[in-house]
């Protein structure tokens, strides 16, 4: 066949093949062209038919009602209801602040119809001017209001980057007033289909807009100032580190960024190198690991924001159950970014007694003309060996060394929850946790614990009120921490704290002869205290939240309380065999309890030493053997010179034997 005929024949053949492939592909596809806007934003068409054999479970939480598959196909964890309730309360107060500057008053179900005066500390003068203008309104003019479930044209634009079943977004639409739109995004097509069905089930399609896209790409597409979100909520399975860079760019000026971290094993110091790769900081194993985790996350957020001339201002930082949760506002300002280095610090922690010292990375000092001069800090604050026990120091961080809460904002959230307790199912716990936070010392990073101090010197543990009273009598401040039940957060230097423990040891003496001379306990107790502690109980030693009996530290309410397994494609539910395997793996590193019968039989194989001496008075009740060893047992117990072989003959007379002779 000539070349002129081959080319048209190949062209015709390829066209026919392409037509057949296109026809076969379109057989299972819905007719019609996709919307270009939906393709650009990463949306997915909703309303797909679901197989009837898939079982579903309906859950009601707050004002939302969702259906999700019984199989583990879409992630849902009922444990985090406290997390979602607290987020709704925080966003409500944030919306109250933002909309008050625009002259809009929000209406929360259950609240009394009383106009609250909201003051934004960053814009006090503008607020006062606007309040004066509002007072001069004509009698017929009514202030604008925003109610729950209604679209507020000047309201907040919210993004939930990892929505899963869409429960959190639907709760925002049904419980938080003053919203313009809520974008519920997820990368899973199955999850987006479920979000669409739950949106229709709750009749919030006018507010909640499902999207199917990679959360990072979606946030990168909204970097323009006019397209940024006012609130971004990130609650991933595990670490949020891959999403933080995009999140700090996609949030609006002064917007709210809510981040959850469930990889507590990494943040608590079990894998310091992994923590550095994700958050840019080394985590240490410490009794204050939960607060250290919060400060590492805040450091990571501020570090990523600084790359774009932005910085973060923490509003609320929570350590609860198996995760940490931070709420920060993001601002832009080159001058304020220069101060970020002075807000970070390294941690020097003694490996013996656990004493820690903080070293700031930068230094901010006043200069002429009201200017601020920034320079490198001088250090380190410790000697090569600990001044108390002589052990070495571990180096951790950097971490956030500034306050991790805005106490004014926390007080507003606490007041709103306390005056409207029926709004959330976990209102009692929210009140308890926020009350402890308002009592924390804001400018004292990290803390010690009662058991840590007493176990270091091997003495009995003083009561919480006794130690707090001793610190107060000595003229220092002391508070609790919401992150640990036995925490002692104080501004007292470590030398004063160990002096108080030395005084306590004199009242409850330790047997010094049992202590090693190189142990931290021996070296600490060998020094006489310079401070004479007074352990008389003071009235102000008992915090208000403890006196009122608030639910501050909740016990695990059910078995297997903790993170749920990751959602899997295909949704294979956890079988009974899987549940049994998880139960067996609990405490797998601990030795199982021995059966009493087996233990008694094992102990009977050992002879009783007191019986040999003739001093055992237990008789048959003794757990050890009272039978004298037989000659056969003695012969078996006597070690032989070496193994005998069938060809080995005893040496004859006059033959030298012994070590070194073949």
Tab-separated table of N, CA and C in Angstrom, residues 41-42 47 62 99 127 178 239 260 367 401 410 478 551 565 624 653:
chain	number	residue	atom	x	y	z
A	41	UNK	N	-14.077	25.659	41.192
A	41	UNK	CA	-14.093	25.660	42.648
A	41	UNK	C	-13.990	24.272	43.237
A	42	UNK	N	-13.947	23.269	42.394
A	42	UNK	CA	-13.800	21.917	42.906
A	42	UNK	C	-15.086	21.333	43.444
A	47	UNK	N	-26.808	14.702	44.919
A	47	UNK	CA	-28.035	14.001	44.605
A	47	UNK	C	-27.831	12.690	43.890
A	62	UNK	N	-26.632	18.790	68.867
A	62	UNK	CA	-26.995	20.196	68.831
A	62	UNK	C	-28.291	20.387	68.076
A	99	UNK	N	-19.508	41.915	63.682
A	99	UNK	CA	-20.714	42.564	63.156
A	99	UNK	C	-21.096	43.799	63.946
A	127	UNK	N	-14.986	51.922	67.911
A	127	UNK	CA	-16.204	51.386	68.519
A	127	UNK	C	-16.965	52.485	69.255
A	178	UNK	N	-25.349	35.440	61.946
A	178	UNK	CA	-24.461	36.385	61.299
A	178	UNK	C	-23.533	35.770	60.274
A	239	UNK	N	-2.245	15.221	62.070
A	239	UNK	CA	-1.564	16.514	62.111
A	239	UNK	C	-2.133	17.479	61.079
A	260	UNK	N	-7.231	21.995	65.036
A	260	UNK	CA	-7.201	20.861	65.958
A	260	UNK	C	-6.039	19.949	65.599
A	367	UNK	N	13.646	52.260	72.600
A	367	UNK	CA	14.694	53.142	72.100
A	367	UNK	C	14.185	54.575	72.106
A	401	UNK	N	6.080	31.681	73.789
A	401	UNK	CA	6.327	32.032	75.183
A	401	UNK	C	5.421	33.139	75.693
A	410	UNK	N	-12.098	35.187	76.445
A	410	UNK	CA	-12.529	33.984	77.161
A	410	UNK	C	-13.649	34.327	78.132
A	478	UNK	N	0.394	31.695	92.267
A	478	UNK	CA	0.240	30.287	91.914
A	478	UNK	C	-1.159	30.083	91.359
A	551	UNK	N	-17.202	21.122	86.641
A	551	UNK	CA	-16.626	19.976	85.931
A	551	UNK	C	-15.400	20.471	85.164
A	565	UNK	N	-10.817	5.162	64.326
A	565	UNK	CA	-9.975	4.773	63.178
A	565	UNK	C	-10.250	5.657	61.975
A	624	UNK	N	6.292	-21.293	100.151
A	624	UNK	CA	7.482	-21.944	99.624
A	624	UNK	C	7.532	-23.401	100.090
A	653	UNK	N	45.137	-43.196	86.448
A	653	UNK	CA	45.971	-42.649	87.506
A	653	UNK	C	47.225	-42.023	86.929
